Coordinates of C-alpha atoms and ligand atoms in Angstrom, one line a residue:
M1 CA 84.9 94.1 137.0
I2 CA 87.4 96.8 135.9
R3 CA 86.1 99.7 133.9
A4 CA 88.3 101.9 131.7
V5 CA 88.3 105.6 132.4
I6 CA 89.5 108.5 130.2
S7 CA 91.1 110.6 132.9
G8 CA 93.1 113.1 131.1
T9 CA 93.5 114.6 127.6
G10 CA 96.3 116.7 126.1
L11 CA 96.8 118.7 122.8
Y12 CA 100.0 120.0 121.2
T13 CA 99.1 122.7 118.6
P14 CA 102.0 124.0 116.5
P15 CA 102.2 127.8 116.8
A16 CA 102.5 128.5 113.0
T17 CA 99.2 129.0 111.1
I18 CA 98.3 129.3 107.5
T19 CA 95.0 131.0 106.5
N20 CA 93.2 130.1 103.4
E21 CA 94.1 133.3 101.9
E22 CA 97.8 132.8 102.3
L23 CA 97.5 129.1 101.2
V24 CA 95.7 130.1 98.1
K25 CA 98.1 133.0 97.3
A26 CA 101.0 130.4 97.3
F27 CA 99.1 127.9 95.2
N28 CA 98.1 130.4 92.7
A29 CA 101.7 131.8 92.4
F30 CA 102.8 128.1 91.7
V31 CA 100.0 127.7 89.1
E32 CA 101.2 130.9 87.3
L33 CA 104.8 129.5 87.3
H34 CA 103.7 126.2 86.2
N35 CA 101.6 127.6 83.4
A36 CA 104.3 130.0 82.3
R37 CA 106.9 127.1 82.2
H38 CA 104.6 124.9 80.1
A39 CA 103.2 127.8 77.9
D40 CA 104.2 126.1 74.6
D41 CA 102.6 122.8 75.6
I42 CA 99.5 124.6 76.7
A43 CA 99.3 126.7 73.6
R44 CA 99.7 123.5 71.4
G45 CA 96.8 122.0 73.3
D46 CA 99.1 119.2 74.6
L47 CA 98.6 120.2 78.3
E48 CA 95.7 121.7 80.1
P49 CA 96.6 124.8 82.2
L50 CA 96.3 124.4 85.9
Q51 CA 93.3 126.3 87.4
P52 CA 93.7 128.8 90.4
S53 CA 92.3 127.9 93.9
S54 CA 90.0 130.1 95.8
S55 CA 89.6 130.6 99.5
A56 CA 85.8 131.1 99.1
F57 CA 85.6 127.7 97.6
I58 CA 87.5 126.1 100.5
E59 CA 85.5 127.6 103.3
K60 CA 82.1 126.8 101.5
A61 CA 83.1 123.3 100.6
S62 CA 84.8 122.2 103.8
G63 CA 84.5 124.8 106.6
I64 CA 88.2 125.2 107.0
K65 CA 89.4 128.8 107.6
R66 CA 93.0 128.1 108.7
R67 CA 95.3 125.2 109.8
H68 CA 98.2 125.0 112.2
V69 CA 101.4 123.6 110.7
I70 CA 105.0 122.3 111.8
D71 CA 106.6 124.6 109.1
K72 CA 104.9 127.4 107.3
Q73 CA 107.7 128.7 105.0
G74 CA 108.2 125.7 102.9
I75 CA 104.6 125.1 102.3
L76 CA 104.0 128.6 101.2
D77 CA 107.2 128.8 98.9
P78 CA 105.8 128.3 95.3
E79 CA 109.0 126.7 94.3
R80 CA 108.8 124.1 97.1
M81 CA 105.3 123.7 98.4
C82 CA 106.3 121.2 101.1
P83 CA 107.2 121.7 104.8
N84 CA 110.9 122.2 105.8
I85 CA 111.5 119.6 108.4
P86 CA 115.1 118.8 108.3
D87 CA 116.4 115.3 109.4
R88 CA 117.7 115.2 113.0
T89 CA 120.5 113.0 114.3
N90 CA 119.7 109.6 116.0
E91 CA 120.5 111.3 119.3
E92 CA 118.0 114.0 118.9
A93 CA 114.2 113.5 119.7
S94 CA 112.1 113.0 116.5
V95 CA 109.6 115.7 115.7
Q96 CA 106.7 113.3 116.5
C97 CA 108.2 112.4 119.9
E98 CA 108.4 116.1 120.8
M99 CA 104.9 116.7 119.9
A100 CA 103.9 113.5 121.7
L101 CA 105.7 114.7 125.0
A102 CA 103.8 118.0 125.0
A103 CA 100.3 116.4 124.7
C104 CA 101.2 113.4 127.0
N105 CA 102.4 115.8 129.8
E106 CA 99.3 117.8 129.5
A107 CA 97.2 114.6 129.7
L108 CA 99.1 113.4 132.7
K109 CA 98.8 116.8 134.4
Q110 CA 95.1 116.8 133.8
A111 CA 94.7 113.4 135.4
G112 CA 96.9 114.1 138.3
K113 CA 99.2 111.4 137.4
S114 CA 103.0 110.8 136.5
A115 CA 104.7 108.5 134.2
A116 CA 105.1 106.1 137.2
D117 CA 101.4 105.5 137.0
V118 CA 101.5 104.4 133.3
D119 CA 102.5 101.0 131.9
A120 CA 102.0 101.5 128.1
V121 CA 102.2 104.0 125.3
I122 CA 100.3 103.5 122.0
V123 CA 101.3 106.0 119.2
A124 CA 98.3 105.8 116.9
C125 CA 98.4 107.9 113.8
S126 CA 98.3 108.2 110.0
N127 CA 102.0 108.5 109.2
M128 CA 105.0 107.4 111.2
Q129 CA 108.2 109.4 110.8
R130 CA 110.2 106.3 110.5
P131 CA 109.3 102.5 110.7
Y132 CA 111.6 101.6 113.6
P133 CA 112.4 101.8 116.4
A134 CA 108.8 102.7 117.1
I135 CA 108.0 106.2 117.8
S136 CA 106.0 105.0 120.8
V137 CA 109.1 103.4 122.4
E138 CA 111.0 106.6 121.9
V139 CA 108.1 108.3 123.7
Q140 CA 108.1 105.8 126.4
D141 CA 111.7 106.1 126.9
A142 CA 111.5 110.0 127.0
L143 CA 108.7 109.9 129.6
G144 CA 110.5 107.3 131.7
I145 CA 107.7 104.6 131.5
D146 CA 108.6 101.1 132.6
G147 CA 106.4 99.0 130.5
F148 CA 105.6 98.5 126.9
A149 CA 104.8 100.7 123.7
Y150 CA 103.7 100.1 120.1
D151 CA 102.9 102.2 117.0
M152 CA 99.6 101.6 115.1
N153 CA 98.0 103.0 112.0
V154 CA 94.4 103.2 111.0
A155 CA 94.6 106.6 109.2
C156 CA 91.8 108.9 110.7
S157 CA 90.6 106.3 113.0
S158 CA 93.9 105.6 114.5
A159 CA 93.0 107.4 117.9
T160 CA 89.6 105.7 118.4
F161 CA 91.1 102.2 117.5
G162 CA 93.9 103.1 119.9
L163 CA 91.3 104.0 122.5
Q164 CA 89.7 100.5 122.2
A165 CA 93.1 98.9 122.4
A166 CA 94.0 101.0 125.6
A167 CA 90.5 100.2 127.1
N168 CA 90.8 96.5 126.5
A169 CA 94.4 96.5 128.0
V170 CA 93.1 98.4 131.2
E171 CA 89.9 96.1 131.4
N172 CA 91.8 92.8 131.1
G173 CA 94.6 93.8 133.4
T174 CA 97.6 93.9 131.0
A175 CA 98.2 97.6 131.9
R176 CA 97.2 99.9 134.8
A177 CA 97.0 103.0 132.5
V178 CA 97.8 103.6 128.8
L179 CA 98.7 106.8 127.0
V180 CA 97.3 107.0 123.3
V181 CA 99.1 109.6 121.5
S182 CA 98.4 110.8 117.9
P183 CA 101.1 113.1 116.5
E184 CA 99.7 113.9 113.2
I185 CA 102.0 115.7 110.6
C186 CA 99.5 115.6 107.7
S187 CA 101.4 118.4 106.0
G188 CA 104.2 116.0 105.4
H189 CA 102.0 113.8 103.2
L190 CA 99.7 116.5 101.6
N191 CA 100.2 117.4 97.9
F192 CA 100.1 121.2 98.2
R193 CA 100.2 121.4 94.4
D194 CA 96.9 119.6 94.2
R195 CA 94.0 122.0 93.8
D196 CA 91.4 119.4 94.9
S197 CA 93.0 118.7 98.2
H198 CA 95.8 121.3 98.9
F199 CA 93.6 122.9 101.8
I200 CA 92.4 119.8 103.6
F201 CA 95.0 119.1 106.3
G202 CA 96.7 120.6 109.3
D203 CA 99.2 119.3 112.0
A204 CA 98.5 118.7 115.7
C205 CA 99.0 116.0 118.4
T206 CA 96.6 114.6 120.9
A207 CA 97.1 112.4 124.0
I208 CA 94.6 110.5 126.1
L209 CA 95.2 108.8 129.3
V210 CA 93.1 105.6 129.8
E211 CA 93.2 104.2 133.4
R212 CA 91.3 101.6 135.5
D213 CA 88.3 103.1 137.4
A214 CA 89.7 102.2 140.8
D215 CA 92.6 104.5 140.2
V216 CA 90.6 107.6 139.2
A217 CA 88.9 109.7 141.9
E218 CA 85.2 109.5 142.2
G219 CA 83.6 112.2 139.8
Q220 CA 86.6 112.6 137.7
G221 CA 87.1 111.4 134.0
F222 CA 84.8 109.8 131.6
E223 CA 84.0 106.1 131.8
V224 CA 84.3 104.2 128.4
L225 CA 80.9 102.6 128.1
G226 CA 81.7 100.8 124.9
T227 CA 83.8 101.0 121.7
S228 CA 82.8 99.9 118.1
L229 CA 85.0 99.6 115.2
K230 CA 84.2 99.0 111.6
T231 CA 86.3 98.8 108.3
K232 CA 85.4 98.5 104.8
Y233 CA 87.9 98.4 102.0
S234 CA 87.9 101.3 99.6
N235 CA 90.5 102.9 97.2
N236 CA 88.7 106.3 97.5
I237 CA 91.3 107.6 100.1
R238 CA 94.7 106.4 99.2
N239 CA 98.4 106.8 99.7
N240 CA 100.8 104.6 98.1
F241 CA 103.9 105.7 99.9
G242 CA 105.8 102.8 101.4
F243 CA 108.9 100.8 101.8
L244 CA 108.7 99.1 98.4
N245 CA 108.6 102.4 96.5
R246 CA 112.5 102.2 95.8
G247 CA 111.7 99.0 94.0
D248 CA 109.9 100.9 91.2
K249 CA 112.1 102.9 88.7
E250 CA 110.1 106.2 89.5
G251 CA 110.6 105.8 93.2
I252 CA 108.6 108.3 95.1
N253 CA 108.2 110.7 92.5
K254 CA 104.6 109.8 91.3
P255 CA 101.6 111.7 92.9
D256 CA 100.1 108.7 94.2
K257 CA 102.9 108.7 96.8
L258 CA 101.0 111.4 98.6
F259 CA 97.4 111.7 99.9
V260 CA 94.8 111.1 97.0
Q261 CA 91.1 111.0 97.4
Q262 CA 87.8 111.1 95.6
G263 CA 86.3 113.7 98.1
R264 CA 82.8 113.5 96.7
K265 CA 82.7 109.6 96.8
V266 CA 84.1 109.6 100.3
F267 CA 81.5 112.0 101.5
K268 CA 78.6 110.1 99.9
E269 CA 79.7 106.7 101.2
V270 CA 81.2 107.3 104.5
S271 CA 78.4 109.6 106.1
P272 CA 75.7 106.8 106.1
L273 CA 78.0 104.3 107.4
V274 CA 79.2 106.5 110.3
A275 CA 75.5 107.3 111.2
E276 CA 74.7 103.6 111.0
T277 CA 77.6 102.5 113.2
I278 CA 76.8 105.1 115.9
L279 CA 73.1 104.2 115.9
K280 CA 73.8 100.4 116.2
Q281 CA 76.2 101.1 118.9
L282 CA 73.8 103.1 120.9
S283 CA 71.2 100.4 120.5
S284 CA 73.5 97.8 121.6
L285 CA 74.1 99.8 124.7
S286 CA 70.3 100.2 125.2
L287 CA 70.7 104.0 124.6
S288 CA 68.9 106.3 122.2
P289 CA 70.3 109.4 120.3
D290 CA 68.4 111.6 122.7
D291 CA 70.5 110.3 125.4
L292 CA 73.7 112.0 123.9
K293 CA 74.6 115.4 125.1
R294 CA 77.4 115.6 122.6
M295 CA 79.0 114.0 119.4
W296 CA 82.8 114.7 119.0
L297 CA 83.1 113.8 115.4
H298 CA 86.1 113.5 113.1
Q299 CA 87.0 116.8 111.7
A300 CA 87.2 116.5 107.9
N301 CA 84.4 118.4 106.5
L302 CA 81.8 120.6 108.2
N303 CA 79.0 119.7 105.7
M304 CA 79.6 116.0 106.4
N305 CA 79.5 116.4 110.1
Q306 CA 76.2 118.2 110.0
L307 CA 74.7 115.4 107.7
I308 CA 76.1 112.7 110.0
A309 CA 74.6 114.5 113.1
R310 CA 71.2 115.0 111.3
K311 CA 71.2 111.3 110.5
V312 CA 72.0 110.2 114.1
L313 CA 69.6 112.7 115.8
G314 CA 66.9 113.0 113.2
R315 CA 67.2 116.8 113.3
D316 CA 69.9 119.3 112.9
A317 CA 72.5 119.5 115.6
D318 CA 73.8 122.8 117.0
T319 CA 77.5 123.5 117.6
K320 CA 77.1 122.5 121.3
E321 CA 76.0 119.0 120.1
A322 CA 78.4 118.6 117.4
P323 CA 81.3 121.0 118.1
V324 CA 83.4 122.2 115.2
I325 CA 87.3 122.6 115.4
L326 CA 88.2 122.1 111.8
D327 CA 87.6 125.8 111.1
E328 CA 91.0 126.4 113.1
Y329 CA 92.8 123.2 112.6
A330 CA 91.5 121.8 109.3
N331 CA 91.7 117.9 109.1
T332 CA 94.2 116.6 111.5
S333 CA 93.4 113.1 110.7
S334 CA 92.9 110.9 113.8
A335 CA 93.8 114.0 116.2
G336 CA 90.5 115.8 115.0
S337 CA 87.8 114.1 117.0
I338 CA 90.1 114.0 120.1
I339 CA 90.8 117.7 119.8
A340 CA 87.1 118.4 119.9
F341 CA 86.7 116.1 122.9
H342 CA 89.6 117.9 124.7
K343 CA 88.2 121.3 124.0
H344 CA 84.5 120.6 124.6
K345 CA 84.1 118.3 127.5
D346 CA 84.5 120.5 130.6
D347 CA 80.8 121.4 130.9
F348 CA 79.7 117.8 131.3
G349 CA 77.9 116.9 134.5
S350 CA 77.9 113.4 136.2
G351 CA 76.2 110.9 134.2
E352 CA 76.0 112.8 130.9
L353 CA 76.8 110.8 127.7
G354 CA 78.7 111.5 124.6
V355 CA 80.3 109.7 121.6
I356 CA 83.7 110.3 120.0
C357 CA 83.6 109.2 116.4
S358 CA 86.2 109.1 113.8
F359 CA 86.1 108.2 110.2
G360 CA 88.5 108.1 107.1
A361 CA 90.7 106.0 104.9
G362 CA 90.3 102.2 105.0
Y363 CA 87.5 103.0 105.3
S364 CA 87.6 102.9 108.9
I365 CA 85.2 104.1 111.6
G366 CA 85.8 104.1 115.3
S367 CA 83.1 105.1 117.7
V368 CA 83.5 105.5 121.7
V369 CA 80.6 106.0 123.9
V370 CA 81.6 107.8 127.2
R371 CA 79.8 108.8 130.3
R372 CA 81.0 111.6 132.7
R373 CA 81.6 110.0 136.1
Ligands
CO8_1 N1 89.4 126.0 94.4 C1 88.4 126.4 93.6 N2 87.5 125.5 93.0 C2 87.8 124.2 93.3 C3 89.0 123.8 94.2 C4 89.7 124.8 94.8 N3 90.8 124.6 95.7 N4 88.9 122.4 94.3 C5 88.1 122.0 93.5 N5 87.3 123.0 92.8 C6 86.2 122.9 91.9 C7 86.1 121.6 91.2 O1 86.9 121.6 90.1 C8 84.6 121.5 90.9 O2 84.4 122.3 89.7 P1 83.4 121.7 88.7 O3 82.0 121.6 89.3 O4 83.4 122.8 87.7 O5 83.8 120.4 88.2 C9 84.0 122.2 92.1 O6 85.0 123.0 92.7 C10 83.4 121.2 93.1 O7 84.5 120.2 93.4 P2 84.2 119.0 94.3 O8 83.1 118.1 93.8 O9 85.5 118.3 94.5 O10 84.0 119.7 95.7 P3 83.2 119.1 97.1 O11 82.1 119.9 97.2 O12 82.9 117.7 96.9 O13 84.2 119.4 98.0 C11 85.8 118.2 99.4 C12 85.4 118.8 98.0 C13 86.0 119.5 100.3 C14 87.1 117.4 99.4 C15 84.7 117.3 99.9 O14 84.4 116.4 99.1 C16 85.1 116.5 101.2 O15 85.5 117.1 102.1 N6 84.8 115.3 101.1 C17 85.1 114.3 102.3 C18 86.5 114.0 102.4 C19 86.9 113.3 103.7 O16 86.2 113.2 104.6 N7 88.0 112.7 103.7 C20 88.5 112.0 104.7 C21 89.9 111.7 104.3 S1 91.0 111.9 105.5 C22 91.6 110.6 106.1 O17 91.1 109.5 106.2 C23 93.0 110.7 106.6 C24 93.9 110.0 105.7 C25 95.3 110.0 106.2 C26 95.8 111.4 106.3 C27 97.1 111.6 105.8 C28 97.7 113.1 105.9 C29 97.9 113.7 104.5

């Protein structure tokens, strides 16, 4: 029987960073401008003044200290509050393709493989720069892979759902090796004028190479023991941006065409679902939580991760057991749990076990149990 193995991972981190203090300064400058422009409406009581943001709140409520972004200047301009990412010609590589290449090349190098060893590319992320041709086919072409590629989107769970698709393809023989790439440009769909969420996201790209066990040297990589996916419909994390927007007279100008969430409800509803999914999966693999050395959890909120880890382990987890990268990266959607895995896996000894688990919009949960070979 063919077993799927994660033989390499890669990460592209945009060089520009924005601290909470910088973000809050820009937001508060926007608030002052907005309130001054609407001073008459506010004085008449027709409009509530916007309230300032605070970096102390952001760090306490989320654990986020800074984020990496594709463009800093546009986000911090109080008159713009959106990244500057100019269109490119059809002959130039797309931004997502460029990020994907950097991450894929690192994953291939880590695995000691080349494009000739790979049959498929899955670009799995929350937002695609364009509908077609698929970003994945562009990446496939740029890498020189003779095979197939497709894009998929399951919001924050895109990478883990992509991992299941890759593991299935390898195990059923439809591909020798698959690259799962998650170029997340979350700043492109974040409403930087919304106090409740302007601090939540950052940009990054991860790549994972999944190969069949026979092609990976003994003792190298992580065997995929099992994948478990769960979805449950909810409007609590929503984005109504889409190809039919031009059919509405307001087009894309309404705030619901950007990321919107009921953060409290998400926290309360998703945390128990995630713990339950992991526990069920461990039980189906005849494993117990004590068998896990590490949980590489989705990186949206530090308090949420601590609660989930406590629910799974029955006690508090330390940062070795549930590593944190959201302080540095913020929420990078589906890339988050993979960044945690990429950065915190090298101390694993043969036979040690861990779980990669994502959760987010949909709701969607993707859990992947792995064992170091
Ligand atoms: N500064 C100061 N005060 C603030 C701010 C701010 N920026 N924002 C809110 N407050 C105030 C509120 O007004 C409120 O005041 P009051 O008590 O007087 O009403 C108080 O602070 C508390 O507000 P909240 O209850 O909203 O604060 P929480 O403690 O719940 O923290 C969080 C808010 C951080 C949003 C938290 O609820 C959270 O992280 N929840 C989980 C969210 C989550 O996991 N989401 C996952 C979604 S991501 C996903 O699936 C990917 C989708 C695709 C991505 C696309 C790219 C954009």
